[in-house]
Coordinates of C-alpha atoms and ligand atoms in Angstrom, one line a residue:
X1 CA -131.4 131.8 -125.0
X2 CA -130.4 133.6 -127.5
X3 CA -128.5 137.4 -128.6
X4 CA -128.4 139.4 -131.6
X5 CA -124.2 139.7 -132.0
X6 CA -124.3 142.9 -133.0
X7 CA -126.1 143.7 -129.9
X8 CA -123.0 141.8 -127.4
X9 CA -120.6 143.7 -129.1
X10 CA -122.7 146.9 -128.4
X11 CA -123.2 146.3 -124.5
X12 CA -120.0 144.9 -123.5
X13 CA -117.4 146.4 -125.3
X14 CA -117.1 149.2 -123.8
X15 CA -115.9 147.2 -120.7
X16 CA -113.3 145.8 -122.5
X17 CA -112.1 148.2 -124.3
X18 CA -111.8 149.7 -120.4
X19 CA -110.5 146.9 -119.2
X20 CA -107.3 146.7 -122.3
X21 CA -107.1 150.7 -121.7
X22 CA -105.9 150.2 -117.9
X23 CA -103.7 146.7 -118.9
X24 CA -102.9 149.4 -121.5
X25 CA -101.4 152.3 -119.0
X26 CA -100.5 150.0 -116.7
X27 CA -97.9 147.8 -119.0
X28 CA -96.6 150.8 -121.1
X29 CA -96.6 153.8 -118.3
X30 CA -97.5 151.8 -114.3
X31 CA -99.5 152.5 -112.2
X32 CA -101.3 156.0 -112.1
X33 CA -100.7 157.5 -108.7
X34 CA -103.6 157.7 -106.5
X35 CA -105.5 160.7 -104.9
X36 CA -104.4 161.7 -101.9
X37 CA -106.1 159.8 -100.0
X38 CA -107.7 162.7 -97.4
X39 CA -107.9 165.7 -98.5
X40 CA -107.9 168.3 -96.3
X41 CA -110.9 170.1 -97.0
X42 CA -113.5 167.0 -96.8
X43 CA -112.8 166.7 -93.6
X44 CA -115.7 168.8 -92.2
X45 CA -117.9 165.9 -94.3
X46 CA -120.0 164.4 -93.0
X47 CA -119.4 161.9 -90.6
X48 CA -120.8 157.7 -90.3
X49 CA -123.6 156.7 -91.7
X50 CA -127.2 157.7 -89.7
X51 CA -129.3 155.5 -89.3
X52 CA -132.1 157.2 -92.1
X53 CA -129.1 156.1 -94.1
X54 CA -128.7 152.7 -93.4
X55 CA -132.1 151.9 -92.6
X56 CA -133.3 153.0 -96.1
X57 CA -130.2 151.9 -97.8
X58 CA -130.9 148.1 -96.4
X59 CA -135.6 149.2 -97.7
X60 CA -133.9 149.2 -101.1
X61 CA -131.5 146.1 -101.1
X62 CA -135.3 145.0 -100.1
X63 CA -137.6 145.9 -102.4
X64 CA -134.7 145.3 -105.5
X65 CA -134.9 142.0 -104.9
X66 CA -138.6 141.6 -105.0
X67 CA -138.1 143.8 -108.5
X68 CA -135.6 142.5 -110.3
X69 CA -137.8 138.8 -109.6
X70 CA -141.2 140.0 -110.5
X71 CA -140.1 141.3 -113.0
X72 CA -137.8 138.2 -114.0
X73 CA -141.1 137.0 -114.1
X74 CA -143.5 139.0 -115.7
X75 CA -140.0 139.5 -119.5
X76 CA -140.8 134.9 -119.1
X77 CA -144.5 136.0 -120.5
X78 CA -143.8 137.4 -124.0
X79 CA -139.1 136.6 -123.4
X80 CA -138.3 138.1 -126.3
X81 CA -137.0 141.7 -126.9
X82 CA -137.0 143.8 -129.3
X83 CA -135.4 147.5 -130.8
X84 CA -139.1 147.7 -132.9
X85 CA -142.5 148.4 -131.4
X86 CA -143.9 145.4 -133.6
X87 CA -142.2 142.4 -132.0
X88 CA -142.1 141.1 -135.4
X89 CA -140.6 137.7 -134.8
X90 CA -137.1 137.0 -136.1
X91 CA -136.5 140.8 -135.3
X92 CA -135.5 140.5 -131.4
X93 CA -132.6 141.4 -130.1
X94 CA -133.0 138.6 -126.9
X95 CA -134.5 135.3 -126.9
X96 CA -135.0 133.4 -124.0
X97 CA -136.9 131.2 -125.7
X98 CA -135.9 128.6 -127.6
X99 CA -138.5 128.4 -129.5
X100 CA -138.5 130.0 -132.8
X101 CA -142.3 131.9 -133.8
X102 CA -143.7 128.5 -136.0
X103 CA -144.9 130.3 -139.7
X104 CA -147.1 127.1 -140.9
X105 CA -149.7 127.6 -137.9
X106 CA -151.1 129.7 -135.6
X107 CA -149.0 130.7 -132.3
X108 CA -150.5 132.9 -129.8
X109 CA -148.4 134.9 -127.2
X110 CA -149.7 132.6 -124.7
X111 CA -148.7 129.7 -125.7
X112 CA -145.2 131.7 -126.4
X113 CA -145.4 131.7 -122.1
X114 CA -142.4 130.2 -120.5
X115 CA -141.9 128.4 -117.4
X116 CA -139.3 130.4 -114.7
X117 CA -137.9 128.7 -112.2
X118 CA -139.8 129.8 -108.5
X119 CA -136.2 130.4 -107.4
X120 CA -135.3 133.3 -110.0
X121 CA -138.9 134.6 -110.9
X122 CA -141.3 135.9 -108.6
X123 CA -143.4 133.9 -108.1
X124 CA -142.2 131.1 -110.7
X125 CA -143.8 129.1 -113.1
X126 CA -145.2 129.5 -116.4
X127 CA -148.0 131.7 -116.9
X128 CA -148.3 133.8 -114.2
X129 CA -147.6 137.6 -114.6
X130 CA -151.0 138.3 -112.8
X131 CA -149.2 137.7 -109.7
X132 CA -145.9 139.6 -110.4
X133 CA -147.1 142.0 -111.2
X134 CA -149.0 143.2 -108.3
X135 CA -145.7 142.3 -106.5
X136 CA -143.3 143.8 -108.9
X137 CA -145.9 147.5 -109.1
X138 CA -146.3 146.9 -104.9
X139 CA -142.6 146.8 -104.7
X140 CA -142.4 149.9 -106.9
X141 CA -144.1 152.2 -105.0
X142 CA -142.5 151.5 -101.7
X143 CA -139.1 151.6 -104.1
X144 CA -140.0 155.3 -104.9
X145 CA -140.9 156.4 -102.0
X146 CA -138.1 155.0 -99.7
X147 CA -135.9 156.5 -102.3
X148 CA -137.5 159.8 -102.4
X149 CA -137.0 159.3 -98.6
X150 CA -133.3 158.4 -99.2
X151 CA -133.4 161.9 -101.1
X152 CA -134.8 164.0 -99.5
X153 CA -132.6 163.2 -96.6
X154 CA -129.4 163.0 -98.3
X155 CA -130.1 166.7 -99.2
X156 CA -131.3 167.6 -96.5
X157 CA -128.3 166.3 -94.2
X158 CA -124.7 167.2 -95.6
X159 CA -124.9 163.3 -96.5
X160 CA -124.9 164.6 -100.2
X161 CA -121.7 164.7 -100.1
X162 CA -119.7 162.0 -100.5
X163 CA -122.3 160.6 -102.9
X164 CA -122.5 164.0 -104.8
X165 CA -119.1 164.5 -107.6
X166 CA -118.4 168.8 -107.0
X167 CA -115.5 168.5 -109.1
X168 CA -115.1 166.8 -112.7
X169 CA -111.5 166.1 -110.8
X170 CA -113.5 163.1 -110.2
X171 CA -113.6 161.3 -113.3
X172 CA -109.9 160.9 -113.7
X173 CA -109.1 160.2 -110.0
X174 CA -111.5 157.3 -110.6
X175 CA -110.0 156.4 -113.6
X176 CA -106.9 156.0 -111.6
X177 CA -108.6 153.9 -108.6
X178 CA -109.9 151.7 -111.9
X179 CA -107.0 150.9 -113.4
X180 CA -106.4 150.1 -109.9
X181 CA -109.1 147.4 -109.3
X182 CA -109.4 146.4 -113.2
X183 CA -105.3 145.2 -112.9
X184 CA -106.0 143.2 -109.3
X185 CA -103.8 145.3 -107.7
X186 CA -106.1 146.8 -104.8
X187 CA -105.2 150.0 -104.2
X188 CA -105.0 151.5 -100.7
X189 CA -108.6 152.3 -99.3
X190 CA -110.1 156.4 -98.1
X191 CA -111.4 155.2 -94.9
X192 CA -114.9 155.2 -97.1
X193 CA -116.3 156.0 -92.9
X194 CA -114.9 159.5 -93.9
X195 CA -115.1 159.8 -97.1
X196 CA -116.0 157.2 -100.7
X197 CA -113.0 157.1 -102.7
X198 CA -113.8 158.7 -105.9
X199 CA -114.7 156.0 -108.1
X200 CA -116.7 155.0 -105.7
X201 CA -117.9 157.7 -105.3
X202 CA -118.9 157.9 -109.0
X203 CA -120.1 154.6 -109.1
X204 CA -122.8 155.2 -106.6
X205 CA -123.8 157.9 -108.0
X206 CA -124.9 157.0 -110.9
X207 CA -126.8 154.2 -109.8
X208 CA -128.6 156.7 -107.4
X209 CA -128.8 159.8 -110.3
X210 CA -128.9 158.0 -113.1
X211 CA -130.0 154.0 -112.6
X212 CA -132.9 154.6 -110.3
X213 CA -134.6 157.7 -112.8
X214 CA -134.0 155.5 -115.6
X215 CA -135.9 152.6 -114.2
X216 CA -139.2 154.6 -112.5
X217 CA -139.2 156.6 -116.1
X218 CA -138.6 153.8 -118.2
X219 CA -141.6 151.8 -116.6
X220 CA -144.4 154.1 -117.4
X221 CA -143.5 154.3 -120.9
X222 CA -144.9 150.7 -121.1
X223 CA -147.9 151.8 -120.2
X224 CA -151.3 152.1 -122.2
X225 CA -152.9 154.7 -121.2
X226 CA -149.9 157.5 -121.5
X227 CA -148.4 155.9 -124.3
X228 CA -151.5 156.1 -125.8
X229 CA -152.5 159.7 -124.8
X230 CA -148.9 161.2 -125.1
X231 CA -147.5 160.0 -127.8
X232 CA -144.5 162.0 -127.2
X233 CA -143.7 159.5 -124.0
X234 CA -142.5 156.0 -125.4
X235 CA -140.1 158.8 -128.4
X236 CA -137.6 159.6 -125.5
X237 CA -136.6 156.3 -125.1
X238 CA -137.2 155.6 -129.2
X239 CA -140.5 153.4 -128.8
X240 CA -142.3 151.2 -126.0
X241 CA -140.2 148.1 -126.7
X242 CA -136.8 149.9 -126.7
X243 CA -139.2 151.6 -123.6
X244 CA -139.3 147.6 -122.4
X245 CA -136.0 146.9 -123.4
X246 CA -134.0 149.5 -121.5
X247 CA -136.5 148.7 -118.4
X248 CA -134.4 145.0 -119.1
X249 CA -131.4 146.5 -119.3
X250 CA -131.4 149.0 -116.7
X251 CA -132.2 146.2 -114.6
X252 CA -129.0 144.1 -115.8
X253 CA -126.9 146.8 -114.5
X254 CA -127.9 146.8 -110.9
X255 CA -127.4 142.8 -111.1
X256 CA -124.1 143.8 -112.6
X257 CA -123.2 146.8 -109.5
X258 CA -125.1 144.8 -107.0
X259 CA -122.7 142.0 -107.6
X260 CA -119.6 144.2 -107.7
X261 CA -120.4 146.2 -104.8
X262 CA -121.2 143.1 -103.0
X263 CA -117.9 142.1 -103.6
X264 CA -116.2 145.3 -103.1
X265 CA -117.6 145.6 -99.5
X266 CA -116.0 142.3 -99.1
X267 CA -112.5 142.1 -100.3
X268 CA -112.2 145.5 -98.9
X269 CA -112.2 144.5 -94.6
X270 CA -116.0 143.0 -94.2
X271 CA -116.3 143.5 -90.8
X272 CA -115.5 147.1 -90.6
X273 CA -117.6 148.3 -93.9
X274 CA -121.0 145.9 -92.7
X275 CA -120.6 148.1 -89.1
X276 CA -120.7 151.0 -91.5
X277 CA -124.0 149.9 -92.7
X278 CA -125.7 148.2 -89.9
X279 CA -125.0 149.8 -87.2
X280 CA -123.1 152.6 -87.9
X281 CA -119.8 151.9 -86.5
X282 CA -116.1 152.1 -87.3
X283 CA -114.6 149.1 -85.9
X284 CA -114.3 145.4 -86.3
X285 CA -116.7 144.1 -84.4
X286 CA -118.2 141.0 -86.0
X287 CA -121.7 142.6 -84.8
X288 CA -122.2 144.0 -88.2
X289 CA -121.7 141.3 -90.0
X290 CA -124.4 139.0 -88.2
X291 CA -127.2 141.6 -87.8
X292 CA -126.2 142.2 -92.0
X293 CA -126.9 138.0 -92.3
X294 CA -129.5 138.5 -90.6
X295 CA -131.1 141.0 -92.5
X296 CA -130.2 138.8 -95.5
X297 CA -132.2 136.3 -93.6
X298 CA -135.3 138.3 -93.5
X299 CA -135.1 139.5 -96.9
X300 CA -135.1 135.4 -98.4
X301 CA -138.2 134.3 -95.3
X302 CA -139.6 137.8 -97.6
X303 CA -139.5 136.5 -100.4
X304 CA -140.6 133.0 -99.7
X305 CA -143.7 134.8 -98.0
X306 CA -144.3 136.4 -101.6
X307 CA -144.2 132.6 -103.1
X308 CA -146.2 131.5 -100.5
X309 CA -148.6 134.3 -100.6
X310 CA -149.1 134.2 -103.9
X311 CA -149.4 130.0 -104.5
X312 CA -151.7 130.5 -101.4
X313 CA -153.2 133.5 -101.2
X314 CA -153.5 134.9 -104.3
X315 CA -157.0 136.5 -104.1
X316 CA -156.0 138.5 -101.0
X317 CA -152.7 139.9 -102.9
X318 CA -154.8 141.3 -106.0
X319 CA -156.9 142.6 -103.4
X320 CA -154.5 144.3 -101.6
X321 CA -152.6 145.3 -105.0
X322 CA -155.8 146.9 -105.3
X323 CA -156.6 149.2 -102.1
X324 CA -152.3 151.0 -102.3
X325 CA -151.7 150.4 -106.3
X326 CA -154.9 151.0 -108.2
X327 CA -156.0 154.5 -106.1
X328 CA -151.5 155.3 -107.0
X329 CA -152.3 154.7 -110.8
X330 CA -156.1 155.7 -111.7
X331 CA -154.7 159.1 -110.1
X332 CA -151.2 159.1 -112.3
X333 CA -152.5 157.0 -116.1
X334 CA -157.1 157.6 -115.3
X335 CA -157.1 160.4 -116.7
X336 CA -155.7 161.2 -119.6
X337 CA -157.4 160.1 -122.8
X338 CA -155.9 157.8 -125.2
X339 CA -155.7 159.9 -128.5
X340 CA -152.7 159.1 -130.4
X341 CA -153.1 158.0 -133.9
X342 CA -150.0 156.7 -136.2
X343 CA -149.9 157.0 -139.8
X344 CA -150.9 153.8 -142.5
X345 CA -146.9 153.1 -143.1
X346 CA -146.7 152.3 -139.1
X347 CA -149.1 149.7 -139.1
X348 CA -146.9 146.5 -138.3
X349 CA -146.2 144.1 -140.6
X350 CA -147.6 141.1 -138.2
X351 CA -149.9 141.5 -135.1
X352 CA -149.6 138.5 -132.3
X353 CA -152.6 137.2 -131.7
X354 CA -153.8 136.0 -127.7
X355 CA -156.7 134.1 -127.0
X356 CA -158.7 130.6 -127.7
X357 CA -161.7 130.5 -130.3
X358 CA -164.5 130.5 -130.0
X359 CA -165.9 126.3 -130.7
X360 CA -168.8 126.5 -130.4
X361 CA -171.4 125.6 -132.7
X362 CA -173.1 129.1 -132.5
X363 CA -170.4 131.0 -133.4
X364 CA -169.4 128.3 -135.8
X365 CA -172.7 128.8 -137.4
X366 CA -172.8 131.9 -137.9
X367 CA -169.0 131.5 -139.5
X368 CA -170.3 129.2 -142.0
X369 CA -172.3 132.1 -143.5
X370 CA -170.4 135.0 -142.8
X371 CA -171.9 136.3 -139.9
X372 CA -175.2 137.0 -141.4
X373 CA -177.3 135.9 -138.9
X374 CA -174.9 137.5 -136.4
X375 CA -176.9 139.8 -133.6
X376 CA -175.1 142.3 -131.2
X377 CA -177.8 142.0 -127.6
X378 CA -177.6 144.5 -126.1
X379 CA -178.9 144.3 -122.3
X380 CA -179.1 145.1 -118.7
X381 CA -179.5 148.3 -117.7
X382 CA -180.9 150.4 -120.7
X383 CA -183.7 152.6 -121.5
X384 CA -183.6 150.8 -124.8
X385 CA -181.8 147.2 -125.1
X386 CA -181.1 146.9 -128.7
X387 CA -180.3 143.8 -131.0
X388 CA -178.2 144.7 -133.9
X389 CA -176.6 143.0 -137.5
X390 CA -173.5 143.3 -138.4
X391 CA -175.1 145.7 -141.3
X392 CA -176.9 147.2 -138.3
X393 CA -173.4 148.9 -137.0
X394 CA -171.8 149.7 -140.5
X395 CA -174.7 151.8 -141.5
X396 CA -174.7 153.5 -137.4
X397 CA -171.5 155.9 -137.3
X398 CA -167.8 154.1 -138.2
X399 CA -164.5 155.3 -137.2
X400 CA -161.2 154.4 -137.8
X401 CA -158.6 154.9 -135.7
X402 CA -154.4 153.6 -136.4
X403 CA -153.9 153.3 -132.2
X404 CA -150.8 150.9 -130.8
X405 CA -152.3 148.1 -129.3
X406 CA -150.4 146.7 -125.5
X407 CA -150.7 143.6 -124.4
X408 CA -150.1 143.0 -120.0
X409 CA -147.0 140.9 -121.2
X410 CA -145.0 142.8 -122.7
X411 CA -146.0 142.8 -125.9
X412 CA -147.1 145.7 -128.4
X413 CA -148.8 146.0 -132.5
X414 CA -149.9 149.2 -134.6
X415 CA -153.4 148.1 -136.8
X416 CA -155.5 150.3 -138.3
X417 CA -159.2 149.6 -136.5
X418 CA -162.8 150.9 -138.0
X419 CA -166.0 150.1 -136.1
X420 CA -167.7 152.1 -134.3
X421 CA -167.5 154.2 -131.9
X422 CA -168.5 152.9 -128.3
X423 CA -169.6 155.9 -127.1
X424 CA -172.5 156.3 -129.9
X425 CA -174.4 152.6 -129.0
X426 CA -174.3 154.1 -125.3
X427 CA -176.2 157.0 -126.6
X428 CA -178.7 154.9 -128.8
X429 CA -179.2 152.6 -125.5
X430 CA -179.5 154.9 -122.9
X431 CA -177.7 153.8 -119.6
X432 CA -180.0 154.4 -117.1
X433 CA -178.1 156.1 -114.1
X434 CA -177.2 152.9 -111.7
X435 CA -175.8 152.2 -114.7
X436 CA -172.0 152.0 -113.7
X437 CA -169.7 149.1 -115.8
X438 CA -170.6 147.1 -119.2
X439 CA -169.9 143.6 -119.6
X440 CA -168.6 142.0 -123.1
X441 CA -169.5 138.4 -123.6
X442 CA -167.7 136.0 -125.7
X443 CA -168.4 133.6 -127.7
X444 CA -165.2 131.8 -126.7
X445 CA -164.1 130.8 -123.8
X446 CA -160.9 131.6 -121.6
X447 CA -157.5 129.1 -120.8
X448 CA -159.5 127.3 -118.1
X449 CA -162.7 126.9 -119.9
X450 CA -166.1 128.8 -119.7
X451 CA -166.8 131.9 -121.4
X452 CA -164.7 134.6 -121.4
X453 CA -165.8 138.7 -120.6
X454 CA -164.9 141.4 -119.7
X455 CA -166.0 145.0 -118.1
X456 CA -165.0 148.0 -118.7
X457 CA -166.5 151.8 -116.8
X458 CA -168.6 153.4 -118.5
X459 CA -166.1 156.3 -118.5
X460 CA -164.3 154.2 -120.3
X461 CA -167.3 153.1 -122.5
X462 CA -167.0 156.5 -123.5
X463 CA -163.6 157.2 -124.9
X464 CA -163.4 158.1 -127.9
X465 CA -161.5 155.6 -129.2
X466 CA -163.3 153.2 -127.9
X467 CA -164.5 150.7 -131.1
X468 CA -166.8 148.2 -131.2
X469 CA -163.8 146.7 -134.6
X470 CA -165.9 145.3 -137.5
X471 CA -162.2 146.3 -139.8
X472 CA -158.9 145.6 -138.9
X473 CA -156.3 147.4 -141.7
X474 CA -158.7 147.7 -143.9
X475 CA -160.8 144.1 -143.9
X476 CA -163.0 142.5 -142.2
X477 CA -161.8 141.5 -138.9
X478 CA -160.4 138.2 -138.9
X479 CA -160.7 135.8 -137.4
X480 CA -158.2 134.8 -135.2
X481 CA -158.6 139.0 -134.2
X482 CA -161.7 138.6 -133.4
X483 CA -164.4 138.3 -136.0
X484 CA -167.3 139.2 -136.5
X485 CA -167.1 142.0 -133.5
X486 CA -164.4 142.6 -130.7
X487 CA -163.5 145.5 -128.4
X488 CA -160.3 148.3 -129.0
X489 CA -159.8 150.4 -125.8
X490 CA -156.9 152.1 -126.7
X491 CA -156.2 153.6 -122.8
X492 CA -156.1 149.5 -121.6
X493 CA -154.6 146.6 -122.3
X494 CA -155.5 143.9 -124.7
X495 CA -156.8 142.1 -122.4
X496 CA -159.3 144.3 -121.5
X497 CA -160.3 143.9 -125.2
X498 CA -162.6 141.3 -125.7
X499 CA -162.7 139.2 -129.1
X500 CA -165.4 137.6 -130.4
X501 CA -168.3 139.6 -128.8
X502 CA -171.4 137.7 -128.6
X503 CA -173.7 140.5 -125.7
X504 CA -173.1 143.4 -123.9
X505 CA -174.6 144.3 -120.9
X506 CA -174.9 147.1 -118.4
X507 CA -174.9 146.8 -115.2
X508 CA -174.5 148.1 -111.5
X509 CA -171.3 146.9 -111.1
X510 CA -167.9 144.5 -112.6
X511 CA -168.7 143.0 -109.0
X512 CA -171.8 140.9 -109.7
X513 CA -170.7 139.6 -112.8
X514 CA -167.9 135.8 -112.9
X515 CA -166.2 136.3 -109.9
X516 CA -166.7 139.6 -109.6
X517 CA -163.3 140.6 -110.0
X518 CA -164.2 142.7 -113.1
X519 CA -163.4 139.7 -115.8
X520 CA -161.5 136.4 -117.0
X521 CA -158.6 136.7 -116.8
X522 CA -158.8 139.5 -113.6
X523 CA -161.2 136.7 -111.8
X524 CA -158.9 133.3 -112.5
X525 CA -155.5 134.7 -113.4
X526 CA -155.4 137.7 -110.8
X527 CA -155.0 140.3 -113.2
X528 CA -155.7 143.5 -112.0
X529 CA -159.0 145.6 -113.3
X530 CA -157.3 148.7 -113.7
X531 CA -154.8 147.2 -117.1
X532 CA -153.8 151.6 -117.8
X533 CA -150.4 150.3 -117.0
Ligands
MTE1 N1 -162.7 136.3 -126.2 C1 -161.5 136.3 -125.6 N2 -161.1 137.5 -126.2 C2 -159.6 138.0 -125.8 C3 -158.9 137.0 -125.4 C4 -159.6 136.3 -125.1 O1 -158.0 134.9 -124.6 N3 -160.1 135.9 -125.4 N4 -157.3 137.2 -124.8 C5 -157.3 139.6 -124.3 C6 -156.2 139.1 -124.8 S1 -155.1 139.2 -123.4 C7 -155.9 140.7 -125.8 S2 -153.5 140.6 -126.0 C8 -156.2 140.7 -126.9 C9 -155.3 140.3 -128.5 O2 -156.3 141.0 -128.8 P1 -155.2 139.8 -130.7 O3 -155.7 138.8 -130.9 O4 -156.1 140.9 -132.3 O5 -154.2 140.4 -130.9 O6 -157.0 140.0 -126.3 C10 -157.7 140.2 -125.9 N5 -160.0 139.7 -126.7
MO2 MO1 -153.1 140.5 -124.1

């Protein structure tokens, strides 16, 4: 693991400075007086913790743990974080792999993925990004809904007064408490059943109203459907990789909060605090603690179950995700037609690659002769099946576009692609009314053997930025990137963009190909078929 010194300093120096200032104040002028712990105007505040608050607090914790663990698993599939959108090797600000990208041989992004202990990651081990994403998105949906219920009820009742500061006095008051904590002088606590101390209130406010929204907003900044439609969105944080880094940093902040929060709960009267948030009473019986431990055990069991399902029933998880997540993602993201373009200065100096080069004699022979004997076979449910040479394809309509590529693993890159808009081919072959999907077969094999293929809906095939590309950055498509022909579908993740295309088939439904999940990675790595985020 390696982190850039500058970034490390940037991240920790605010904490160090604050703690140093606290010590300095204590040493020079002594501990600041604490604000009165009982303020008459607060007496009217909500007392205690209603059941909905205790329930959403617990549900939040459960899904937060699932989100963190599956998120770390996704990160380990491309264990590098960057501030630049190109993901240029050696420019990472954080690297969670000992490996420097070799310069002398092909190093695919898939090779680069790392093992993560199943104690930390969900589901753990190496290259389990497909399953990790299902758990991440399923958890994200429930977490967001739960958060929405919490915030609605917060403002629907008087409970918001606990969390939302109504005067700037909160800042000096919180600072006074901070000086006490930072110099290890535990201050007398107000009865948090009635109200929180100023630092506590400010911290909770920041977690609920800043951290959580940041987590929610930075997530979609990684979606190809969104970023390649609304180019301004990833520009809010700066670019897509800054969005990804921010998503990670917010996770880090949640972990720091979780540790500090649990510590404070323990040292400021564990039994009473547990009763507050578990059973809603203000006494020191042990019941809250016992039920809390039971709640924790349930979280552990749910996590164990999630592992078991990921390893033993992956198809079930994939289909559950398809039933629950896919409809939401298609409502949120499928209407966007990709159109974002970049300029030539934006082109990435290095473009990560994925996939296994074809090894069959058919492709080798074609490649040896510069693909002059290549024929793209387009068949299936069409009125006019065709076989086209590269020259035929070049003579048809040509479009070039400079677009941002998103791999499911997390890396991105900008390149210029030139080729035939797929919609022109669709027009040429005239699909029959029953044709709903288009399958692309590769000369290359998938990671576990067998022909690589993937499918698109006819709708995605007709998007203006869906190309059969034979050029990359104004040159013939390099072998590594899919020569002689590859797909570009800019509202989708990279795994949908079949390289080394051999044939195209129009079919009624992708259910009839391979194992019926829509593509090689969907069949074998349990990727979600809908690849718009
Ligand atoms: N035939 C084939 N095509 C493939 C793959 C593959 O493994 N085999 N990998 C996909 C994935 S996961 C990505 S991210 C892109 C990468 O394209 P690039 O190598 O040009 O960057 O190709 C896609 N097309
Ligand atoms: Mo990918």
